[in-house]
Amino acid sequence: MRSEQEIRHDAFELLRKNLGSFETEIFISSILRDQFDYTLWRDNLPKFKTVEELSKTAMEYRKKNSDGM
């Protein structure tokens, strides 16, 4: 079993690679500030079978809600 430190390190690296350093800091700050309950948040997310399905849904949402930018 991996240590908590190893898990935190890997999670931070995933966030940093996908969001960049600045947005990762904003994300972490918002979780700490809002007393974020990840388990509750995760339970309320739509269930996607694949990353492609999630990506398609996100692109459709962005296209539908675009303000012309």
PDB file of C-alpha atoms in Angstrom:
ATOM      1  CA  MET A   1       0.000   0.000   0.000  1.00  0.00           C
ATOM      2  CA  ARG A   2       1.282   3.470  -0.883  1.00  0.00           C
ATOM      3  CA  SER A   3       1.799   6.099   1.772  1.00  0.00           C
ATOM      4  CA  GLU A   4      -0.442   9.138   2.128  1.00  0.00           C
ATOM      5  CA  GLN A   5       2.520  11.307   1.105  1.00  0.00           C
ATOM      6  CA  GLU A   6       2.985   9.354  -2.141  1.00  0.00           C
ATOM      7  CA  ILE A   7      -0.712   9.635  -2.963  1.00  0.00           C
ATOM      8  CA  ARG A   8      -0.722  13.392  -2.282  1.00  0.00           C
ATOM      9  CA  HIS A   9       2.376  13.857  -4.429  1.00  0.00           C
ATOM     10  CA  ASP A  10       0.865  11.972  -7.368  1.00  0.00           C
ATOM     11  CA  ALA A  11      -2.464  13.798  -7.024  1.00  0.00           C
ATOM     12  CA  PHE A  12      -0.736  17.178  -6.993  1.00  0.00           C
ATOM     13  CA  GLU A  13       1.274  16.219 -10.084  1.00  0.00           C
ATOM     14  CA  LEU A  14      -1.905  15.178 -11.931  1.00  0.00           C
ATOM     15  CA  LEU A  15      -3.560  18.474 -11.069  1.00  0.00           C
ATOM     16  CA  ARG A  16      -0.473  20.454 -12.050  1.00  0.00           C
ATOM     17  CA  LYS A  17      -0.118  18.655 -15.393  1.00  0.00           C
ATOM     18  CA  ASN A  18      -3.791  19.191 -16.256  1.00  0.00           C
ATOM     19  CA  LEU A  19      -4.443  22.628 -14.757  1.00  0.00           C
ATOM     20  CA  GLY A  20      -1.021  24.197 -14.484  1.00  0.00           C
ATOM     21  CA  SER A  21       0.536  25.460 -11.272  1.00  0.00           C
ATOM     22  CA  PHE A  22      -1.589  28.576 -10.900  1.00  0.00           C
ATOM     23  CA  GLU A  23      -4.991  26.911 -11.389  1.00  0.00           C
ATOM     24  CA  THR A  24      -3.923  24.006  -9.167  1.00  0.00           C
ATOM     25  CA  GLU A  25      -3.246  26.484  -6.353  1.00  0.00           C
ATOM     26  CA  ILE A  26      -6.661  28.095  -6.922  1.00  0.00           C
ATOM     27  CA  PHE A  27      -8.331  24.661  -6.812  1.00  0.00           C
ATOM     28  CA  ILE A  28      -6.589  23.623  -3.604  1.00  0.00           C
ATOM     29  CA  SER A  29      -7.309  26.990  -1.963  1.00  0.00           C
ATOM     30  CA  SER A  30     -11.001  26.736  -2.843  1.00  0.00           C
ATOM     31  CA  ILE A  31     -11.231  23.241  -1.356  1.00  0.00           C
ATOM     32  CA  LEU A  32      -9.597  24.367   1.875  1.00  0.00           C
ATOM     33  CA  ARG A  33     -11.660  27.549   2.091  1.00  0.00           C
ATOM     34  CA  ASP A  34     -15.017  25.866   1.413  1.00  0.00           C
ATOM     35  CA  GLN A  35     -14.409  22.826   3.625  1.00  0.00           C
ATOM     36  CA  PHE A  36     -14.919  20.772   0.486  1.00  0.00           C
ATOM     37  CA  ASP A  37     -16.382  17.266   0.881  1.00  0.00           C
ATOM     38  CA  TYR A  38     -14.838  15.369  -2.039  1.00  0.00           C
ATOM     39  CA  THR A  39     -16.861  12.206  -1.379  1.00  0.00           C
ATOM     40  CA  LEU A  40     -20.176  14.054  -1.500  1.00  0.00           C
ATOM     41  CA  TRP A  41     -19.072  15.989  -4.594  1.00  0.00           C
ATOM     42  CA  ARG A  42     -17.948  12.810  -6.365  1.00  0.00           C
ATOM     43  CA  ASP A  43     -21.207  11.004  -5.562  1.00  0.00           C
ATOM     44  CA  ASN A  44     -23.158  13.793  -7.283  1.00  0.00           C
ATOM     45  CA  LEU A  45     -21.139  13.779 -10.514  1.00  0.00           C
ATOM     46  CA  PRO A  46     -22.631  12.248 -13.636  1.00  0.00           C
ATOM     47  CA  LYS A  47     -21.324   8.737 -14.201  1.00  0.00           C
ATOM     48  CA  PHE A  48     -19.183   8.390 -17.335  1.00  0.00           C
ATOM     49  CA  LYS A  49     -17.914   5.092 -18.645  1.00  0.00           C
ATOM     50  CA  THR A  50     -14.952   6.508 -20.564  1.00  0.00           C
ATOM     51  CA  VAL A  51     -12.815   9.624 -20.750  1.00  0.00           C
ATOM     52  CA  GLU A  52     -14.050  10.051 -24.321  1.00  0.00           C
ATOM     53  CA  GLU A  53     -17.662  10.153 -23.076  1.00  0.00           C
ATOM     54  CA  LEU A  54     -16.748  12.783 -20.496  1.00  0.00           C
ATOM     55  CA  SER A  55     -14.857  14.810 -23.120  1.00  0.00           C
ATOM     56  CA  LYS A  56     -17.758  14.667 -25.585  1.00  0.00           C
ATOM     57  CA  THR A  57     -20.205  15.819 -22.908  1.00  0.00           C
ATOM     58  CA  ALA A  58     -17.884  18.660 -21.888  1.00  0.00           C
ATOM     59  CA  MET A  59     -17.451  19.820 -25.500  1.00  0.00           C
ATOM     60  CA  GLU A  60     -21.216  19.743 -26.085  1.00  0.00           C
ATOM     61  CA  TYR A  61     -21.789  21.743 -22.901  1.00  0.00           C
ATOM     62  CA  ARG A  62     -19.175  24.315 -23.886  1.00  0.00           C
ATOM     63  CA  LYS A  63     -20.647  24.689 -27.378  1.00  0.00           C
ATOM     64  CA  LYS A  64     -24.169  25.054 -25.959  1.00  0.00           C
ATOM     65  CA  ASN A  65     -23.112  27.573 -23.291  1.00  0.00           C
ATOM     66  CA  SER A  66     -20.553  29.515 -25.315  1.00  0.00           C
ATOM     67  CA  ASP A  67     -20.898  33.280 -25.210  1.00  0.00           C
ATOM     68  CA  GLY A  68     -19.309  33.730 -28.618  1.00  0.00           C
ATOM     69  CA  MET A  69     -15.691  33.656 -27.468  1.00  0.00           C
TER      70      MET A  69
END
